[in-house]
Amino acid sequence: MDRTPLPRTSVGDIEIILVGPDAWQQTVRPALAGSATVVTESVRTGEQVIAAVTDKTRTVDCVISAERLDDGTGLDLLQAMRARAIPTAFVLAPRESSESLARRAIERDVADYVPVDTSPDDLQRRCRQAVQRRRAERRRSAEASQFEAFFTDPSRFVAVLDPDGTVRRVNDAGLRYLGLSEQAVLGKRFWALPWADSHTSRRQVQRAVRDGRVGTYTEFEAGLAGDEAKFEFTVRPVGDGDVSSLVVEGHDLEERARLEEELRESEELHRVTLNNMTDTVLITDDQGEFTYVCPNVHFIFGYSVEEIYEFGTIDALLGEDLFDRATLESESVLTNIECTATDKDGRDHTLLVNVRTVSIQGGTTLYSCRDITKRKKREEALTQLHQTSRDLLYAETYPEIADRVVTDAKSILPTAATAVYQFDREENVLAPTRVAEELASLLGTLPAVSLDQINAVERAFVGEETQRPADATWDDQGLSPLSGLDDYIAVPLGGHGVFVAAAANADVFDAVSEEITELLAATTEAAFDRVERETELRERDRALQEQNRRLSRLNRVNEFIREIDQALVRAETRTTIEEAVCQQLTTDDRFSFAWVSETTASNGTLQARTWAGDEQRYLDSVSLTRDADPDGGEPTVRAAERREATYVSNVADHLRTEEWCKEAVSRGFQSVFAIPLVYDDVLFGTVGVYAGRPDAFDEMSRSVLRELGNTVASAINAVQRKEALQSDTVVELEYTIPGSSTVLGRLADAANSSITVEGSVRRDDETTLVFARVDDGAVEAVVDAAAELVGVSGANVLQSTDDGGLVGLRVLDPFVTTVLADHGAVLRYFEATPRDVRATIAVPESVPIRSIDEVITNLYAAAELVAQRTEPQTPGRASLSDDVLEELTDRQREVARMAYHSGFFDADRDVTGRDVAAMLDISHTAFYDHVRRIQRKLFVSLFERPSTPGGVE
């Protein structure tokens, strides 16, 4: 594309586009080059022309086209331009003249047809003429359009007259006001129309038409007969030189008055709006001097309108170089220009200014100023708040959060001093965690606030609402730690505490400051929540780790217990049990040293039975004598004395007070746990466990070891009972017991009879059925006396003779026969008289005499051992009876003894099965069933020995 500027012509600046082949352009361009007329542009296609003439940033006056183009013909281009309503002058300039082409061009309404072979001066002239004609046509079209818009206005009377006053046209509004049709009006003299005051009005109309005919503009007022309104008419002459027509325009005066009133109201509305809107409008001339100042200028600047005018120019108010003048002239509008201005009180305001070019009463530049100080302040605060939020992500403790918030608050709230109160859940008080130095200088040391006080801090926390000075009452002003401040904000931090922002000057906190304060408090609360969650997670993680460790220890302990249980099951002697326990306790370095003791019968001194681990002659170096002081001495001694587990978590803590500790630490024993071996209140000994580190026995380990002590004691007792059955000799112990110490002794005294135990059976309800022979007295007296004793729940007469009989007594407490049997001993004789009670007990040699003696003294504190003798164990009958009884259930043994002692099996019995069943509180059918089963087991034992009667119920 070639654009060549050429000098101006008398037509003015004309922009011409040449479109055609290069050869054609080479012929045409020289014809225009010598003319001081145009600026040309050369293109090859019609598409390029369409793009140029539709570009709104430029004005193309004429298109000179060849006959043929690269994308069509010149006439096709003309048709395309007219289809798009493009009014640009179009000149067709073919290489050679052609009548047919000229005819088609004229039919297509070309501006001119100029063959190239025409002289250059003729081409230039005819181009200028084509442009002039097109401009004139556009001007006339615009004027016609304007007149038509004027003529069709429904609010005004318009008529077109000939110079002599004949009506040529009347618009619809005029016909409506006249109340006539168009046929009734056209062709008449204007003054001949129906006027309200015909004589006066017609003379005014004739005078106005006459003046208009000579070119004078005239106005008059008159009323129309068809309308009660009065009109103001103007007569304008139309024509160049000679008047060719007159245009009459009429306005309804009442309508004009109404419009003027509406205008005044509109002006008042705009005045009120301008006075009350926050944006300020200023207008200046080209020199920047004020031509208009908005009445609300004081909202931003604090100055009156007159004081603003005294500034002289806009630069004095808003500062110099606010914008580039050339940029404004090219773009007409500049928006969002940010600047800073100082108000009358010396405060800086951030303004957002829009500038546009105008033409209003001498003013050329309009300034619209919006105060964005609060928004700017908010943006700056939010920016800093965002940075604070990021920093708080790395805070890990509550004090660290409080310190960061109070420190950053100086930038976020420059006019405030802040503090963070944190709720202490142990003391139930709000304590100041972090206080800004500025606030401390104003109020001094801030006190803690309890929840029973009534002040702003307490109310913000308890009520979960932001507190301001206006929320305080006269009752709480003096109690508040913030009472010395003119303005403050106390914002709750959920369950964490309260955030306080304070200032010494009143009205410091506007809406933006309060919003920023609450946002900062919300950010602080979120940080506290995060740390709380993370703390809970860490604690939960620690708890889980501890639980895992406990589970691991539990697994090890369970494995340890399984190993010991397996060893106890396999053990057949007490020694084997004790060795297994010590060995398992010290296996795999579980503990450094373990030993089992027993108490000697003479003085209660502990004697080591077995041990395992690194003993290092420790037992020889410490005293194992039971001390009168249960809180002193070696831990195993204390455990035996108090019969409860003894734990020393750190042996070194007692080096200065107890001698055994020195021996223990010298061998590397740092903690000790001792467990007594007690079964049924009988002390078999102790187990001492020693570890090479302090606090080696946690609660779980101690609990397991206590249970282990009970298990070992029970196993020792079971082994002793088993050994007792196989013992060849027994030791017979004879005791005398005061009668008041036993149930049977009190019963013998009450009945004044001698009572001898024949046997006993342990019942399912935990009572013991005792079969007792009564001598020298009536059995009824014994039964009656038993009814008065608390220790006997029932009594029955089983046999009655002249000098006594047999009774069945249900004793509530464990009877001596049952207790002795649990420890492997047998009650051979038990007689109660009104004087005392005598008992003989057979103890197998495998059972320690001391343990049986302890059983008796536990049952009867005043029992006295009067004889002790050793006798051989008699096998045979006892062995057979034991085998039979072992095969019977507890209920079957009870039934067998009751039936036997009541004489049911006697040949001359006078007791029936129903009687025995009634004594047992069972049906007679159940009784006979039990008897048959008992007999079956008895015969199996008699006839099938030594075979085991397996499977026989």
Coordinates of C-alpha atoms in Angstrom, one line a residue, residues 64-588:
I64 CA -10.7 6.3 -8.2
S65 CA -11.1 2.8 -9.7
A66 CA -9.8 1.0 -12.8
E67 CA -12.3 -1.0 -14.8
R68 CA -10.7 -4.3 -13.7
L69 CA -9.3 -5.2 -10.3
D70 CA -7.4 -8.2 -8.9
D71 CA -10.6 -9.4 -7.2
G72 CA -13.3 -8.2 -9.6
T73 CA -14.3 -5.1 -11.5
G74 CA -14.7 -1.5 -10.5
L75 CA -18.5 -1.6 -10.9
D76 CA -18.5 -4.6 -8.5
L77 CA -16.6 -2.6 -6.0
L78 CA -19.1 0.3 -6.4
Q79 CA -22.0 -2.1 -5.9
A80 CA -20.4 -3.4 -2.7
M81 CA -19.9 0.1 -1.4
R82 CA -23.5 1.1 -2.0
A83 CA -24.7 -2.2 -0.4
R84 CA -22.9 -1.1 2.7
A85 CA -24.3 2.5 2.5
I86 CA -20.8 4.0 2.0
P87 CA -21.4 7.5 0.7
T88 CA -17.8 8.1 -0.6
A89 CA -17.5 9.6 -4.1
F90 CA -16.7 6.9 -6.7
V91 CA -14.9 7.8 -10.0
L92 CA -14.5 5.1 -12.6
A93 CA -11.4 5.7 -14.7
P94 CA -10.9 3.0 -17.4
R95 CA -7.9 2.9 -19.6
E96 CA -10.0 3.5 -22.7
S97 CA -13.4 5.1 -23.2
S98 CA -16.3 2.8 -23.9
E99 CA -20.0 3.9 -24.4
S100 CA -21.4 0.7 -23.0
L101 CA -19.2 0.9 -19.9
A102 CA -20.0 4.6 -19.5
R103 CA -23.7 3.7 -19.7
R104 CA -23.4 0.9 -17.1
A105 CA -21.4 3.2 -14.8
I106 CA -24.0 6.0 -15.0
E107 CA -26.7 3.4 -14.3
R108 CA -24.7 2.3 -11.2
D109 CA -24.6 6.0 -10.0
V110 CA -20.9 6.7 -10.2
A111 CA -19.9 10.2 -9.2
D112 CA -18.1 10.6 -12.5
Y113 CA -16.8 8.6 -15.5
V114 CA -13.3 9.8 -16.5
P115 CA -11.2 7.7 -19.0
V116 CA -7.5 7.7 -18.3
D117 CA -6.8 9.2 -21.7
T118 CA -8.4 12.4 -20.5
S119 CA -6.0 15.2 -19.8
P120 CA -4.6 15.2 -16.3
D121 CA -6.0 18.7 -15.5
D122 CA -9.5 17.5 -16.4
L123 CA -9.1 14.4 -14.1
Q124 CA -8.0 16.5 -11.2
R125 CA -10.9 19.0 -11.7
R126 CA -13.5 16.4 -12.1
C127 CA -12.4 14.5 -9.0
R128 CA -12.6 17.7 -7.0
Q129 CA -16.1 18.4 -8.4
A130 CA -17.2 14.9 -7.6
V131 CA -16.1 15.3 -4.0
Q132 CA -17.8 18.7 -3.8
R133 CA -21.0 17.3 -5.1
R134 CA -20.9 14.4 -2.6
R135 CA -20.2 16.7 0.3
A136 CA -23.1 19.0 -0.7
E137 CA -25.4 16.0 -1.0
R138 CA -24.4 14.8 2.5
R139 CA -24.9 18.3 3.9
R140 CA -28.3 18.6 2.3
S141 CA -29.2 15.1 3.5
A142 CA -28.2 16.0 7.1
E143 CA -30.1 19.3 7.0
A144 CA -33.1 17.5 5.7
S145 CA -32.9 14.9 8.4
Q146 CA -32.5 17.6 11.0
F147 CA -35.5 19.4 9.7
E148 CA -37.6 16.3 9.6
A149 CA -36.7 15.6 13.2
F150 CA -37.7 19.2 14.0
F151 CA -40.8 19.0 11.9
T152 CA -42.1 15.7 13.4
D153 CA -41.6 16.9 17.0
P154 CA -44.9 16.1 18.7
S155 CA -44.5 18.8 21.3
R156 CA -44.3 21.8 18.9
F157 CA -46.4 23.5 16.2
V158 CA -44.5 23.7 12.9
A159 CA -45.7 25.0 9.5
V160 CA -44.0 25.8 6.3
L161 CA -45.3 28.9 4.4
D162 CA -44.8 30.4 1.0
P163 CA -43.4 33.9 1.2
D164 CA -46.9 35.3 0.6
G165 CA -48.2 33.4 3.7
T166 CA -49.8 30.4 2.0
V167 CA -49.6 27.2 4.1
R168 CA -47.5 24.6 2.3
R169 CA -47.0 22.0 5.2
V170 CA -48.2 21.6 8.7
N171 CA -47.0 18.9 11.1
D172 CA -49.3 16.6 13.1
A173 CA -48.9 18.5 16.3
G174 CA -50.1 21.7 14.5
L175 CA -53.1 19.9 13.1
R176 CA -53.9 18.6 16.5
Y177 CA -53.7 22.1 18.1
L178 CA -55.9 23.5 15.3
G179 CA -58.3 20.8 15.4
L180 CA -58.4 20.6 11.6
S181 CA -57.4 18.1 8.9
E182 CA -54.5 18.6 6.5
Q183 CA -56.9 19.3 3.6
A184 CA -58.6 22.0 5.5
V185 CA -55.3 23.8 6.2
L186 CA -53.1 23.5 3.1
G187 CA -53.4 26.3 0.6
K188 CA -54.9 28.8 3.0
R189 CA -53.3 32.0 4.2
F190 CA -51.7 31.5 7.5
W191 CA -53.6 34.4 9.1
A192 CA -56.8 32.9 7.8
L193 CA -56.6 29.9 10.2
P194 CA -58.9 29.9 13.2
W195 CA -57.3 32.0 15.8
A196 CA -58.7 32.6 19.3
D197 CA -58.9 36.4 19.0
S198 CA -59.4 36.6 15.3
H199 CA -59.1 40.3 14.8
T200 CA -56.0 41.0 16.9
S201 CA -54.3 37.7 16.1
R202 CA -54.7 38.0 12.4
R203 CA -53.1 41.4 12.3
Q204 CA -50.1 40.0 14.3
V205 CA -49.8 37.1 12.0
Q206 CA -50.0 39.3 8.8
R207 CA -47.3 41.6 10.3
A208 CA -45.1 38.7 11.2
V209 CA -45.4 37.1 7.7
R210 CA -44.7 40.4 6.0
D211 CA -41.6 40.9 8.1
G212 CA -40.4 37.4 7.4
R213 CA -40.9 37.9 3.7
V214 CA -38.3 40.6 3.8
G215 CA -35.9 38.4 5.8
T216 CA -36.7 39.5 9.4
Y217 CA -37.0 37.0 12.3
T218 CA -40.2 37.7 14.1
E219 CA -41.9 36.5 17.3
F220 CA -45.5 36.9 18.5
E221 CA -48.0 35.3 21.0
A222 CA -51.5 34.1 19.9
G223 CA -54.1 31.6 20.8
L224 CA -55.7 29.0 18.5
A225 CA -59.4 28.5 18.4
G226 CA -59.1 24.7 18.5
D227 CA -57.0 24.8 21.7
E228 CA -57.4 26.8 24.9
A229 CA -53.6 27.1 25.3
K230 CA -51.7 30.2 24.3
F231 CA -48.7 29.8 22.0
E232 CA -45.5 31.7 21.4
F233 CA -44.7 31.7 17.6
T234 CA -41.5 32.4 15.7
V235 CA -41.3 33.1 12.0
R236 CA -38.0 32.3 10.4
P237 CA -37.2 33.2 6.7
V238 CA -35.5 30.5 4.7
G239 CA -33.4 31.1 1.5
D240 CA -30.0 32.2 0.2
G241 CA -30.5 35.9 -0.5
D242 CA -34.1 35.8 -1.6
V243 CA -36.6 34.3 0.9
S244 CA -38.0 31.1 -0.6
S245 CA -40.2 30.0 2.3
L246 CA -41.1 30.8 5.9
V247 CA -40.9 28.3 8.8
V248 CA -43.3 29.0 11.7
E249 CA -42.6 27.3 15.1
G250 CA -45.1 27.5 18.0
H251 CA -44.6 26.5 21.6
D252 CA -47.3 26.0 24.2
L253 CA -46.6 28.6 26.9
E254 CA -48.1 26.4 29.6
E255 CA -46.0 23.5 28.3
R256 CA -43.0 25.7 28.4
A257 CA -43.8 26.8 31.9
R258 CA -44.2 23.2 32.9
L259 CA -40.8 22.4 31.3
E260 CA -39.2 25.3 33.0
E261 CA -40.6 24.1 36.3
E262 CA -39.3 20.6 35.6
L263 CA -36.0 22.1 34.7
R264 CA -35.9 24.1 38.0
E265 CA -36.8 20.9 39.9
S266 CA -34.1 19.0 38.0
E267 CA -31.6 21.7 38.8
E268 CA -32.6 21.5 42.5
L269 CA -32.3 17.7 42.4
H270 CA -28.9 17.9 40.9
R271 CA -27.9 20.6 43.4
V272 CA -29.0 18.5 46.4
T273 CA -27.4 15.4 44.8
L274 CA -24.1 17.3 44.3
N275 CA -24.3 18.7 47.9
N276 CA -24.7 15.3 49.4
M277 CA -22.7 12.9 47.3
T278 CA -19.2 12.0 48.5
D279 CA -17.5 12.4 45.1
T280 CA -16.4 16.0 44.4
V281 CA -16.7 17.5 40.9
L282 CA -14.4 20.4 39.8
I283 CA -14.3 22.1 36.4
T284 CA -11.4 24.2 35.1
D285 CA -10.4 26.1 32.0
D286 CA -7.4 25.5 29.8
Q287 CA -5.2 27.3 32.3
G288 CA -6.4 25.2 35.2
E289 CA -8.4 27.9 36.9
F290 CA -11.6 26.9 38.5
T291 CA -14.9 27.6 36.6
Y292 CA -17.1 25.4 38.8
V293 CA -16.7 23.9 42.3
C294 CA -19.2 21.3 43.5
P295 CA -21.0 22.4 46.7
N296 CA -20.0 19.2 48.5
V297 CA -16.3 19.9 48.3
H298 CA -16.0 20.2 52.0
F299 CA -16.7 16.4 52.4
I300 CA -13.2 15.6 51.2
F301 CA -11.1 18.8 51.5
G302 CA -12.8 20.5 54.4
Y303 CA -12.8 23.8 52.5
S304 CA -15.8 25.9 51.5
V305 CA -16.5 26.6 47.8
E306 CA -15.1 30.1 48.2
E307 CA -11.9 28.8 49.8
I308 CA -11.4 26.4 46.9
Y309 CA -11.7 29.3 44.4
E310 CA -9.0 31.1 46.4
F311 CA -6.6 28.3 45.5
G312 CA -6.7 29.7 42.0
T313 CA -5.8 26.5 40.0
I314 CA -6.3 22.8 40.3
D315 CA -2.6 22.3 40.6
A316 CA -2.6 24.1 44.0
L317 CA -5.2 21.7 45.2
L318 CA -4.3 18.3 43.7
G319 CA -0.6 18.9 42.9
E320 CA 1.2 19.4 39.6
D321 CA 1.7 16.9 36.9
L322 CA -1.4 15.0 37.8
F323 CA -1.8 13.8 34.2
D324 CA -0.4 14.2 30.7
R325 CA -2.3 16.9 28.8
A326 CA -1.5 15.5 25.4
T327 CA -2.8 12.1 26.5
L328 CA -6.1 13.6 27.7
E329 CA -6.5 15.5 24.4
S330 CA -6.0 12.3 22.4
E331 CA -8.2 10.0 24.6
S332 CA -10.7 12.6 26.0
V333 CA -11.0 10.6 29.3
L334 CA -8.4 9.5 31.9
T335 CA -9.6 7.3 34.7
N336 CA -8.4 6.1 38.1
I337 CA -5.6 8.6 38.6
E338 CA -4.4 8.2 42.2
C339 CA -3.1 11.2 44.1
T340 CA -2.7 12.5 47.6
A341 CA -4.3 15.8 48.8
T342 CA -4.2 17.6 52.2
D343 CA -7.5 18.8 53.7
K344 CA -8.0 21.9 55.8
D345 CA -7.1 20.1 59.0
G346 CA -3.8 18.9 57.6
R347 CA -4.8 15.3 57.1
D348 CA -3.8 13.5 54.0
H349 CA -6.4 11.9 51.7
T350 CA -5.8 9.4 49.0
L351 CA -8.0 10.4 46.0
L352 CA -9.0 8.6 42.9
V353 CA -9.5 11.2 40.1
N354 CA -11.2 10.8 36.7
V355 CA -10.5 13.6 34.2
R356 CA -12.4 14.3 30.9
T357 CA -12.5 17.1 28.4
V358 CA -15.8 19.1 28.4
S359 CA -17.2 22.4 27.1
I360 CA -19.3 23.8 29.9
Q361 CA -19.6 27.5 30.4
G362 CA -16.0 28.2 29.7
G363 CA -14.8 25.1 31.4
T364 CA -12.8 22.6 29.4
T365 CA -11.6 20.0 31.9
L366 CA -13.8 18.1 34.4
Y367 CA -12.3 16.5 37.5
S368 CA -14.3 13.8 39.5
C369 CA -12.6 13.2 42.8
R370 CA -13.4 10.2 45.1
D371 CA -11.9 9.8 48.5
I372 CA -10.4 6.3 48.8
T373 CA -8.5 7.0 52.0
K374 CA -10.4 4.3 53.9
R375 CA -10.2 1.9 51.1
K376 CA -6.4 2.5 50.7
K377 CA -6.0 2.2 54.4
R378 CA -7.9 -1.1 54.3
E379 CA -5.9 -2.4 51.4
E380 CA -2.6 -1.6 53.1
A381 CA -3.9 -3.2 56.4
L382 CA -5.1 -6.3 54.5
T383 CA -1.7 -6.6 52.7
Q384 CA 0.1 -6.5 56.1
L385 CA -2.5 -8.8 57.6
H386 CA -1.9 -11.3 54.7
Q387 CA 1.8 -11.2 55.5
T388 CA 1.0 -11.7 59.2
S389 CA -1.2 -14.7 58.3
R390 CA 1.7 -16.2 56.4
D391 CA 4.1 -15.7 59.3
L392 CA 1.6 -17.2 61.8
L393 CA 1.7 -20.4 59.8
Y394 CA 5.2 -21.0 61.2
A395 CA 4.3 -20.2 64.8
E396 CA 4.2 -23.2 67.0
T397 CA 3.2 -21.9 70.5
Y398 CA 0.6 -19.6 71.9
P399 CA 3.1 -17.0 73.2
E400 CA 4.8 -17.0 69.8
I401 CA 1.5 -16.2 68.1
A402 CA 0.6 -13.5 70.6
D403 CA 4.1 -11.9 70.1
R404 CA 3.8 -11.9 66.3
V405 CA 0.2 -10.4 66.4
V406 CA 1.1 -7.6 68.8
T407 CA 4.3 -6.8 66.9
D408 CA 2.6 -6.7 63.4
A409 CA -0.4 -4.8 64.8
K410 CA 1.8 -1.7 64.8
S411 CA 1.8 -1.8 61.0
I412 CA -1.8 -3.1 60.6
L413 CA -3.3 -0.6 63.1
P414 CA -0.8 2.3 63.3
T415 CA -3.0 4.4 65.6
A416 CA -3.7 1.6 68.1
A417 CA -1.8 -0.2 70.8
T418 CA -2.7 -3.9 71.3
A419 CA -2.6 -6.8 73.7
V420 CA -3.6 -10.4 73.8
Y421 CA -5.3 -11.9 76.8
Q422 CA -5.1 -15.7 76.9
F423 CA -7.5 -17.9 79.0
D424 CA -5.8 -20.0 81.6
R425 CA -7.9 -23.1 82.0
E426 CA -6.3 -24.1 85.2
E427 CA -6.8 -20.8 87.0
N428 CA -9.9 -19.8 85.1
V429 CA -8.5 -16.3 84.5
L430 CA -7.7 -14.2 81.4
A431 CA -4.0 -13.4 81.7
P432 CA -2.2 -10.8 79.4
T433 CA 0.2 -12.9 77.4
R434 CA 1.6 -10.1 75.3
V435 CA 1.2 -6.3 75.7
A436 CA 2.5 -3.6 73.4
E437 CA 4.9 -1.2 74.9
E438 CA 2.6 1.7 73.9
L439 CA -0.3 0.2 75.8
A440 CA 1.9 -0.6 78.8
S441 CA 3.0 3.0 79.0
L442 CA -0.7 4.2 79.0
L443 CA -2.1 1.7 81.5
G444 CA 0.9 0.2 83.3
T445 CA 1.0 -3.5 84.0
L446 CA -2.3 -5.1 82.9
P447 CA -3.9 -7.3 85.6
A448 CA -5.3 -10.7 85.0
V449 CA -9.1 -10.8 84.7
S450 CA -11.2 -13.4 86.5
L451 CA -14.5 -14.6 85.0
D452 CA -16.5 -13.2 88.0
Q453 CA -15.4 -9.6 87.2
I454 CA -17.6 -7.4 85.1
N455 CA -15.6 -5.5 82.5
A456 CA -14.9 -5.2 78.8
V457 CA -12.4 -8.1 78.6
E458 CA -14.6 -10.5 80.6
R459 CA -17.7 -9.6 78.7
A460 CA -16.0 -10.0 75.3
F461 CA -14.8 -13.5 76.3
V462 CA -17.9 -14.8 78.1
G463 CA -20.5 -13.1 75.9
E464 CA -18.5 -13.8 72.7
E465 CA -19.2 -10.3 71.4
T466 CA -16.9 -7.4 70.5
Q467 CA -16.9 -4.7 73.2
R468 CA -16.5 -0.9 72.7
P469 CA -16.6 1.9 75.3
A470 CA -20.2 2.6 74.4
D471 CA -21.1 -0.9 75.6
A472 CA -19.8 -0.2 79.1
T473 CA -22.0 0.9 82.0
W474 CA -21.3 3.1 85.0
D475 CA -21.1 0.0 87.2
D476 CA -18.1 -1.5 85.4
Q477 CA -16.2 1.5 84.2
G478 CA -13.9 1.5 87.2
L479 CA -13.3 -2.2 87.2
S480 CA -12.1 -2.5 83.6
P481 CA -8.4 -2.6 83.0
L482 CA -9.2 -0.4 79.9
S483 CA -11.1 2.2 81.8
G484 CA -8.3 4.8 81.4
L485 CA -8.7 4.8 77.6
D486 CA -10.9 6.9 75.5
D487 CA -11.4 4.3 72.8
Y488 CA -10.8 0.6 72.5
I489 CA -12.0 -2.6 70.9
A490 CA -12.1 -5.9 72.7
V491 CA -12.6 -8.9 70.4
P492 CA -13.2 -12.5 71.6
L493 CA -10.7 -15.1 70.3
G494 CA -13.1 -18.1 70.7
G495 CA -12.2 -20.1 73.7
H496 CA -8.6 -18.9 73.6
G497 CA -9.0 -15.4 75.1
V498 CA -9.5 -11.8 74.0
F499 CA -7.6 -9.4 71.6
V500 CA -7.6 -5.8 72.7
A501 CA -6.8 -2.7 70.5
A502 CA -6.7 0.6 72.3
A503 CA -6.0 4.3 71.8
A504 CA -5.7 7.2 74.1
N505 CA -7.7 9.5 71.8
A506 CA -11.4 9.2 71.3
D507 CA -13.0 8.3 67.9
V508 CA -9.8 6.8 66.7
F509 CA -11.5 3.6 65.6
D510 CA -13.7 4.2 62.6
A511 CA -15.6 1.4 60.8
V512 CA -12.5 0.4 58.8
S513 CA -10.3 0.2 61.9
E514 CA -12.9 -1.9 63.7
E515 CA -13.2 -4.2 60.7
I516 CA -9.4 -4.6 60.5
T517 CA -9.2 -5.2 64.2
E518 CA -11.8 -8.0 64.0
L519 CA -10.0 -9.5 60.9
L520 CA -6.8 -9.5 62.9
A521 CA -8.5 -11.1 65.8
A522 CA -10.0 -13.7 63.5
T523 CA -6.6 -14.4 62.1
T524 CA -5.2 -14.8 65.6
E525 CA -8.0 -17.1 66.6
A526 CA -7.4 -19.2 63.5
A527 CA -3.7 -19.4 64.4
F528 CA -4.6 -20.4 68.0
D529 CA -7.0 -23.1 66.6
R530 CA -4.3 -24.4 64.4
V531 CA -1.7 -24.7 67.2
E532 CA -4.4 -26.3 69.4
R533 CA -5.1 -28.9 66.7
E534 CA -1.5 -29.5 66.1
T535 CA -0.9 -29.8 69.8
E536 CA -3.7 -32.3 70.1
L537 CA -2.4 -34.2 67.2
R538 CA 1.1 -34.3 68.7
E539 CA -0.3 -35.4 72.0
R540 CA -2.4 -38.0 70.3
D541 CA 0.7 -39.1 68.3
R542 CA 2.6 -39.3 71.6
A543 CA -0.3 -41.2 73.1
L544 CA -0.3 -43.6 70.2
Q545 CA 3.4 -44.0 70.4
E546 CA 3.1 -44.6 74.1
Q547 CA 0.3 -47.0 73.5
N548 CA 2.4 -48.8 70.9
R549 CA 5.2 -49.0 73.4
R550 CA 2.8 -50.3 76.0
L551 CA 1.4 -52.8 73.6
S552 CA 4.9 -53.9 72.7
R553 CA 5.7 -54.2 76.4
L554 CA 2.4 -56.0 76.9
N555 CA 3.3 -58.4 74.1
R556 CA 6.6 -59.1 75.8
V557 CA 4.9 -59.5 79.1
N558 CA 2.2 -61.8 77.7
E559 CA 5.0 -63.8 76.1
F560 CA 6.8 -63.8 79.5
I561 CA 3.6 -64.9 81.3
R562 CA 2.9 -67.6 78.8
E563 CA 6.4 -69.0 79.3
I564 CA 5.9 -68.9 83.1
D565 CA 2.5 -70.5 82.8
Q566 CA 3.9 -73.3 80.7
A567 CA 6.6 -73.8 83.2
L568 CA 4.1 -73.9 86.1
V569 CA 2.0 -76.4 84.3
R570 CA 5.0 -78.7 83.8
A571 CA 6.3 -78.1 87.3
E572 CA 5.7 -81.0 89.8
T573 CA 7.5 -79.5 92.9
R574 CA 7.7 -76.1 94.6
T575 CA 11.4 -75.9 93.8
T576 CA 10.7 -76.5 90.1
I577 CA 8.2 -73.6 90.1
E578 CA 10.5 -71.2 91.9
E579 CA 13.4 -72.0 89.6
A580 CA 11.2 -71.5 86.5
V581 CA 10.0 -68.1 87.7
C582 CA 13.5 -66.8 88.5
Q583 CA 14.8 -68.2 85.2
Q584 CA 12.1 -66.6 83.1
L585 CA 12.4 -63.2 84.9
T586 CA 16.1 -63.0 84.0
T587 CA 16.0 -64.5 80.5
D588 CA 16.9 -62.2 77.7

